[in-house]
Amino acid sequence: MSELFVIIQARMTSSRLPGKVLLPLGPQSVLETMLSRLAPLKQNIIVATTKDGSETPIIEVCEKRGVKYFRGSTEDVLRRYYEAAKFFGATERDIVVRLTSDCPFIDATLVQAAIHKFKTESYDMVSLGPHSGFPRGLDTCVFPFSLLKLTHQRAISQQDREHVTLGMAKFKSIQIYNISAYKDLSQYRITLDEPDDYTMLSTLFAFFDHKVNFTLEQLFNTLLTQPDITKINQHVEQKTH
């Protein structure tokens, strides 16, 4: 049976909003909120952080919460993912889930649905991303460790090394299943890149009384019915890479 490695990339050196993953969000930090939302997957989580000296506060959060972590390259995120999975014993047929720490309201049921789809059907990758119709900030990508290993071995360009999944289809013909929201909510941002994103996320979380167990349906309904919240960061442009 395949092992599962849910790897969250997290660093303190974000260019647009330094230290964003540990900004307070209600009673705990952005990263801690994300970890709380992913509680059903806690045993499988690895926080893949850096080894540039800035990562100590992230390590402290992991140790406090009993979450595995790995220190790796700051810029070569592909290497960081590969080495993190390898360090914790990943083999060819094991499953890797890529998540990013700027998505504090990630939905565990969606992540689990993506994992189930990957396990039960013959796809090389199951993805929930920019063209899914979901709000930006629920991004999930599932693939085998063998594909991560191949990409790590062959990727040369800086872009492919910085962005884990970007080069995967360049080195192997792969079948990708893209999970769809079946409605277009892509104009909404619940990801954290800029100060106005932080204001919006803080306001949204306050609307939920800082309770982490709100459902996907509750989240979507709030985005659709609370324009005073969603307009806070509607002008922020997503980075292309």
mmCIF file of C-alpha atoms in Angstrom:
data_model
loop_
_atom_site.group_PDB
_atom_site.id
_atom_site.type_symbol
_atom_site.label_atom_id
_atom_site.label_comp_id
_atom_site.label_asym_id
_atom_site.label_seq_id
_atom_site.Cartn_x
_atom_site.Cartn_y
_atom_site.Cartn_z
ATOM 1 C CA MET A 1 0.000 0.000 0.000
ATOM 2 C CA SER A 2 1.265 3.461 -0.881
ATOM 3 C CA GLU A 3 2.359 5.838 1.867
ATOM 4 C CA LEU A 4 1.075 9.415 1.822
ATOM 5 C CA PHE A 5 3.276 12.503 2.148
ATOM 6 C CA VAL A 6 1.417 15.814 2.476
ATOM 7 C CA ILE A 7 4.175 18.386 2.004
ATOM 8 C CA ILE A 8 3.536 22.043 2.803
ATOM 9 C CA GLN A 9 6.201 24.463 1.597
ATOM 10 C CA ALA A 10 6.779 27.293 4.079
ATOM 11 C CA ARG A 11 9.394 30.015 4.328
ATOM 12 C CA MET A 12 9.855 33.319 6.120
ATOM 13 C CA THR A 13 11.408 35.196 3.198
ATOM 14 C CA SER A 14 8.413 35.971 0.981
ATOM 15 C CA SER A 15 9.261 38.944 -1.234
ATOM 16 C CA ARG A 16 5.841 40.624 -1.161
ATOM 17 C CA LEU A 17 4.934 39.943 2.468
ATOM 18 C CA PRO A 18 7.914 38.731 4.530
ATOM 19 C CA GLY A 19 7.058 36.401 7.404
ATOM 20 C CA LYS A 20 3.489 36.030 6.131
ATOM 21 C CA VAL A 21 3.085 32.396 7.204
ATOM 22 C CA LEU A 22 3.443 33.346 10.867
ATOM 23 C CA LEU A 23 1.307 36.488 10.864
ATOM 24 C CA PRO A 24 -1.440 36.253 13.498
ATOM 25 C CA LEU A 25 -4.785 35.057 12.181
ATOM 26 C CA GLY A 26 -7.251 35.144 15.021
ATOM 27 C CA PRO A 27 -5.798 33.354 18.062
ATOM 28 C CA GLN A 28 -2.975 31.642 16.155
ATOM 29 C CA SER A 29 -0.746 32.124 13.129
ATOM 30 C CA VAL A 30 -1.521 31.629 9.436
ATOM 31 C CA LEU A 31 0.449 28.363 9.382
ATOM 32 C CA GLU A 32 -1.195 27.088 12.562
ATOM 33 C CA THR A 33 -4.641 27.853 11.143
ATOM 34 C CA MET A 34 -3.757 25.845 8.057
ATOM 35 C CA LEU A 35 -2.475 22.944 10.173
ATOM 36 C CA SER A 36 -5.693 23.033 12.210
ATOM 37 C CA ARG A 37 -7.781 22.913 9.032
ATOM 38 C CA LEU A 38 -5.753 19.857 7.944
ATOM 39 C CA ALA A 39 -6.089 18.029 11.273
ATOM 40 C CA PRO A 40 -7.409 14.785 9.662
ATOM 41 C CA LEU A 41 -4.113 14.526 7.737
ATOM 42 C CA LYS A 42 -1.767 15.502 10.580
ATOM 43 C CA GLN A 43 0.146 12.210 10.638
ATOM 44 C CA ASN A 44 0.998 12.619 6.949
ATOM 45 C CA ILE A 45 2.064 16.273 7.009
ATOM 46 C CA ILE A 46 5.645 17.444 6.483
ATOM 47 C CA VAL A 47 6.398 21.163 6.578
ATOM 48 C CA ALA A 48 9.215 21.697 4.069
ATOM 49 C CA THR A 49 11.000 24.854 5.119
ATOM 50 C CA THR A 50 14.362 26.460 4.419
ATOM 51 C CA LYS A 51 17.828 26.183 5.948
ATOM 52 C CA ASP A 52 18.869 29.806 5.494
ATOM 53 C CA GLY A 53 18.597 30.712 9.180
ATOM 54 C CA SER A 54 15.204 32.401 8.945
ATOM 55 C CA GLU A 55 13.200 29.223 9.504
ATOM 56 C CA THR A 56 13.520 28.880 13.296
ATOM 57 C CA PRO A 57 10.022 30.274 14.089
ATOM 58 C CA ILE A 58 8.481 27.822 11.607
ATOM 59 C CA ILE A 59 10.348 24.930 13.226
ATOM 60 C CA GLU A 60 9.088 26.060 16.627
ATOM 61 C CA VAL A 61 5.482 25.907 15.392
ATOM 62 C CA CYS A 62 6.036 22.400 14.005
ATOM 63 C CA GLU A 63 7.614 21.177 17.226
ATOM 64 C CA LYS A 64 4.864 22.715 19.348
ATOM 65 C CA ARG A 65 2.178 21.026 17.251
ATOM 66 C CA GLY A 66 3.953 17.702 16.782
ATOM 67 C CA VAL A 67 4.231 18.073 13.001
ATOM 68 C CA LYS A 68 7.151 16.674 11.003
ATOM 69 C CA TYR A 69 9.426 19.147 9.241
ATOM 70 C CA PHE A 70 12.388 19.271 6.899
ATOM 71 C CA ARG A 71 14.939 21.993 6.199
ATOM 72 C CA GLY A 72 15.972 22.349 2.558
ATOM 73 C CA SER A 73 16.943 24.716 -0.226
ATOM 74 C CA THR A 74 15.362 28.175 -0.150
ATOM 75 C CA GLU A 75 15.152 28.760 -3.921
ATOM 76 C CA ASP A 76 15.277 25.200 -5.298
ATOM 77 C CA VAL A 77 11.837 24.179 -4.026
ATOM 78 C CA LEU A 78 11.764 21.109 -6.268
ATOM 79 C CA ARG A 79 14.867 19.798 -4.509
ATOM 80 C CA ARG A 80 13.322 20.687 -1.137
ATOM 81 C CA TYR A 81 10.230 18.604 -1.921
ATOM 82 C CA TYR A 82 12.213 15.664 -3.244
ATOM 83 C CA GLU A 83 14.620 15.624 -0.308
ATOM 84 C CA ALA A 84 11.820 16.077 2.252
ATOM 85 C CA ALA A 85 9.891 13.102 0.882
ATOM 86 C CA LYS A 86 13.073 11.028 0.578
ATOM 87 C CA PHE A 87 14.162 11.904 4.123
ATOM 88 C CA PHE A 88 10.924 10.519 5.519
ATOM 89 C CA GLY A 89 11.189 7.331 3.484
ATOM 90 C CA ALA A 90 9.228 7.913 0.282
ATOM 91 C CA THR A 91 9.596 5.255 -2.404
ATOM 92 C CA GLU A 92 8.592 5.132 -6.073
ATOM 93 C CA ARG A 93 4.898 4.279 -5.651
ATOM 94 C CA ASP A 94 4.192 6.529 -2.684
ATOM 95 C CA ILE A 95 1.887 9.541 -3.005
ATOM 96 C CA VAL A 96 2.932 13.173 -2.594
ATOM 97 C CA VAL A 97 0.485 16.030 -2.025
ATOM 98 C CA ARG A 98 1.788 19.525 -2.648
ATOM 99 C CA LEU A 99 0.308 22.373 -0.604
ATOM 100 C CA THR A 100 1.544 25.914 0.005
ATOM 101 C CA SER A 101 1.504 27.718 3.347
ATOM 102 C CA ASP A 102 -0.190 30.830 1.964
ATOM 103 C CA CYS A 103 -3.521 28.935 1.919
ATOM 104 C CA PRO A 104 -4.667 28.987 5.573
ATOM 105 C CA PHE A 105 -8.281 28.120 4.699
ATOM 106 C CA ILE A 106 -7.369 25.011 2.709
ATOM 107 C CA ASP A 107 -10.179 22.463 2.890
ATOM 108 C CA ALA A 108 -9.293 18.984 4.185
ATOM 109 C CA THR A 109 -12.297 17.387 2.483
ATOM 110 C CA LEU A 110 -11.139 18.707 -0.897
ATOM 111 C CA VAL A 111 -7.585 17.508 -0.279
ATOM 112 C CA GLN A 112 -8.899 14.087 0.715
ATOM 113 C CA ALA A 113 -11.126 14.002 -2.387
ATOM 114 C CA ALA A 114 -8.094 14.704 -4.580
ATOM 115 C CA ILE A 115 -6.129 11.936 -2.849
ATOM 116 C CA HIS A 116 -9.046 9.503 -3.269
ATOM 117 C CA LYS A 117 -9.327 10.339 -6.969
ATOM 118 C CA PHE A 118 -5.617 9.701 -7.427
ATOM 119 C CA LYS A 119 -5.726 6.410 -5.537
ATOM 120 C CA THR A 120 -8.766 4.983 -7.279
ATOM 121 C CA GLU A 121 -8.208 6.053 -10.888
ATOM 122 C CA SER A 122 -5.296 5.904 -13.309
ATOM 123 C CA TYR A 123 -4.078 9.479 -13.407
ATOM 124 C CA ASP A 124 -0.486 10.660 -13.074
ATOM 125 C CA MET A 125 -1.646 13.834 -11.343
ATOM 126 C CA VAL A 126 -4.813 15.136 -9.713
ATOM 127 C CA SER A 127 -4.903 18.901 -9.466
ATOM 128 C CA LEU A 128 -7.082 21.644 -8.073
ATOM 129 C CA GLY A 129 -5.636 24.914 -9.225
ATOM 130 C CA PRO A 130 -5.968 28.185 -11.146
ATOM 131 C CA HIS A 131 -8.498 27.026 -13.770
ATOM 132 C CA SER A 132 -10.670 24.910 -11.503
ATOM 133 C CA GLY A 133 -13.305 27.508 -10.731
ATOM 134 C CA PHE A 134 -12.425 27.354 -7.047
ATOM 135 C CA PRO A 135 -11.312 30.483 -5.189
ATOM 136 C CA ARG A 136 -7.549 31.003 -5.259
ATOM 137 C CA GLY A 137 -6.257 29.547 -2.008
ATOM 138 C CA LEU A 138 -7.522 25.954 -2.086
ATOM 139 C CA ASP A 139 -4.783 24.771 -4.452
ATOM 140 C CA THR A 140 -3.900 21.076 -4.164
ATOM 141 C CA CYS A 141 -1.785 18.799 -6.341
ATOM 142 C CA VAL A 142 -1.365 15.018 -5.962
ATOM 143 C CA PHE A 143 1.247 12.941 -7.814
ATOM 144 C CA PRO A 144 3.484 9.899 -7.284
ATOM 145 C CA PHE A 145 6.912 10.206 -5.737
ATOM 146 C CA SER A 146 8.308 8.613 -8.909
ATOM 147 C CA LEU A 147 7.181 11.660 -10.929
ATOM 148 C CA LEU A 148 8.685 14.029 -8.357
ATOM 149 C CA LYS A 149 11.957 12.082 -8.507
ATOM 150 C CA LEU A 150 12.076 12.119 -12.325
ATOM 151 C CA THR A 151 11.394 15.866 -12.448
ATOM 152 C CA HIS A 152 14.032 16.532 -9.806
ATOM 153 C CA GLN A 153 16.586 14.528 -11.796
ATOM 154 C CA ARG A 154 15.885 16.252 -15.121
ATOM 155 C CA ALA A 155 14.680 19.803 -14.456
ATOM 156 C CA ILE A 156 17.321 22.418 -15.246
ATOM 157 C CA SER A 157 15.594 25.785 -15.630
ATOM 158 C CA GLN A 158 15.224 28.113 -12.681
ATOM 159 C CA GLN A 159 11.432 28.219 -13.144
ATOM 160 C CA ASP A 160 11.145 24.436 -13.055
ATOM 161 C CA ARG A 161 13.303 24.272 -9.911
ATOM 162 C CA GLU A 162 11.334 27.035 -8.143
ATOM 163 C CA HIS A 163 7.896 25.630 -8.973
ATOM 164 C CA VAL A 164 7.562 21.972 -8.122
ATOM 165 C CA THR A 165 4.965 20.818 -10.656
ATOM 166 C CA LEU A 166 5.696 23.222 -13.507
ATOM 167 C CA GLY A 167 8.159 20.958 -15.320
ATOM 168 C CA MET A 168 6.522 17.594 -14.666
ATOM 169 C CA ALA A 169 4.835 17.287 -18.069
ATOM 170 C CA LYS A 170 8.080 18.203 -19.856
ATOM 171 C CA PHE A 171 9.860 14.991 -18.965
ATOM 172 C CA LYS A 172 7.052 12.441 -19.150
ATOM 173 C CA SER A 173 3.696 12.214 -20.882
ATOM 174 C CA ILE A 174 1.235 12.462 -18.008
ATOM 175 C CA GLN A 175 -2.506 12.246 -17.608
ATOM 176 C CA ILE A 176 -3.886 15.005 -15.400
ATOM 177 C CA TYR A 177 -7.306 15.167 -13.808
ATOM 178 C CA ASN A 178 -8.382 18.687 -12.880
ATOM 179 C CA ILE A 179 -10.992 18.865 -10.119
ATOM 180 C CA SER A 180 -13.720 21.348 -11.004
ATOM 181 C CA ALA A 181 -15.870 23.502 -8.748
ATOM 182 C CA TYR A 182 -18.679 23.360 -11.344
ATOM 183 C CA LYS A 183 -19.172 27.072 -10.764
ATOM 184 C CA ASP A 184 -16.856 30.015 -11.237
ATOM 185 C CA LEU A 185 -15.622 31.407 -7.938
ATOM 186 C CA SER A 186 -12.151 32.131 -9.280
ATOM 187 C CA GLN A 187 -12.536 35.875 -8.774
ATOM 188 C CA TYR A 188 -12.260 35.364 -5.020
ATOM 189 C CA ARG A 189 -8.900 35.257 -3.249
ATOM 190 C CA ILE A 190 -8.391 33.413 0.021
ATOM 191 C CA THR A 191 -4.647 33.160 -0.456
ATOM 192 C CA LEU A 192 -2.008 35.358 1.179
ATOM 193 C CA ASP A 193 0.391 37.346 -0.989
ATOM 194 C CA GLU A 194 -0.076 40.990 -0.063
ATOM 195 C CA PRO A 195 -1.194 43.126 2.913
ATOM 196 C CA ASP A 196 -4.751 43.479 1.562
ATOM 197 C CA ASP A 197 -5.001 39.683 1.341
ATOM 198 C CA TYR A 198 -4.089 39.549 5.010
ATOM 199 C CA THR A 199 -6.758 42.121 5.879
ATOM 200 C CA MET A 200 -9.344 40.158 3.915
ATOM 201 C CA LEU A 201 -8.414 36.800 5.463
ATOM 202 C CA SER A 202 -8.457 38.301 8.956
ATOM 203 C CA THR A 203 -11.903 39.806 8.324
ATOM 204 C CA LEU A 204 -13.223 36.572 6.849
ATOM 205 C CA PHE A 205 -11.918 34.525 9.778
ATOM 206 C CA ALA A 206 -13.504 36.960 12.231
ATOM 207 C CA PHE A 207 -16.812 36.408 10.391
ATOM 208 C CA PHE A 208 -16.452 32.734 11.348
ATOM 209 C CA ASP A 209 -15.656 33.725 14.977
ATOM 210 C CA HIS A 210 -12.141 32.360 14.455
ATOM 211 C CA LYS A 211 -13.486 28.785 14.387
ATOM 212 C CA VAL A 212 -11.412 26.633 12.052
ATOM 213 C CA ASN A 213 -14.071 24.019 11.282
ATOM 214 C CA PHE A 214 -16.202 25.983 8.820
ATOM 215 C CA THR A 215 -17.269 23.924 5.825
ATOM 216 C CA LEU A 216 -16.610 24.483 2.152
ATOM 217 C CA GLU A 217 -20.300 25.271 1.690
ATOM 218 C CA GLN A 218 -20.166 27.890 4.452
ATOM 219 C CA LEU A 219 -17.026 29.379 2.923
ATOM 220 C CA PHE A 220 -18.542 29.642 -0.564
ATOM 221 C CA ASN A 221 -21.792 31.079 0.777
ATOM 222 C CA THR A 222 -19.890 33.744 2.688
ATOM 223 C CA LEU A 223 -17.821 34.718 -0.328
ATOM 224 C CA LEU A 224 -20.990 35.039 -2.401
ATOM 225 C CA THR A 225 -23.000 37.017 0.147
ATOM 226 C CA GLN A 226 -20.453 39.247 1.896
ATOM 227 C CA PRO A 227 -19.108 41.695 -0.713
ATOM 228 C CA ASP A 228 -17.728 43.996 2.001
ATOM 229 C CA ILE A 229 -15.268 41.206 2.813
ATOM 230 C CA THR A 230 -14.409 40.024 -0.691
ATOM 231 C CA LYS A 231 -13.826 43.496 -2.119
ATOM 232 C CA ILE A 232 -10.942 44.096 0.324
ATOM 233 C CA ASN A 233 -8.462 42.220 -1.869
ATOM 234 C CA GLN A 234 -10.287 41.898 -5.191
ATOM 235 C CA HIS A 235 -7.723 44.193 -6.850
ATOM 236 C CA VAL A 236 -4.711 42.041 -5.926
ATOM 237 C CA GLU A 237 -3.187 40.292 -8.924
ATOM 238 C CA GLN A 238 -1.970 36.734 -8.568
ATOM 239 C CA LYS A 239 1.667 36.136 -9.408
ATOM 240 C CA THR A 240 1.954 34.194 -12.656
ATOM 241 C CA HIS A 241 4.524 31.861 -11.116
#
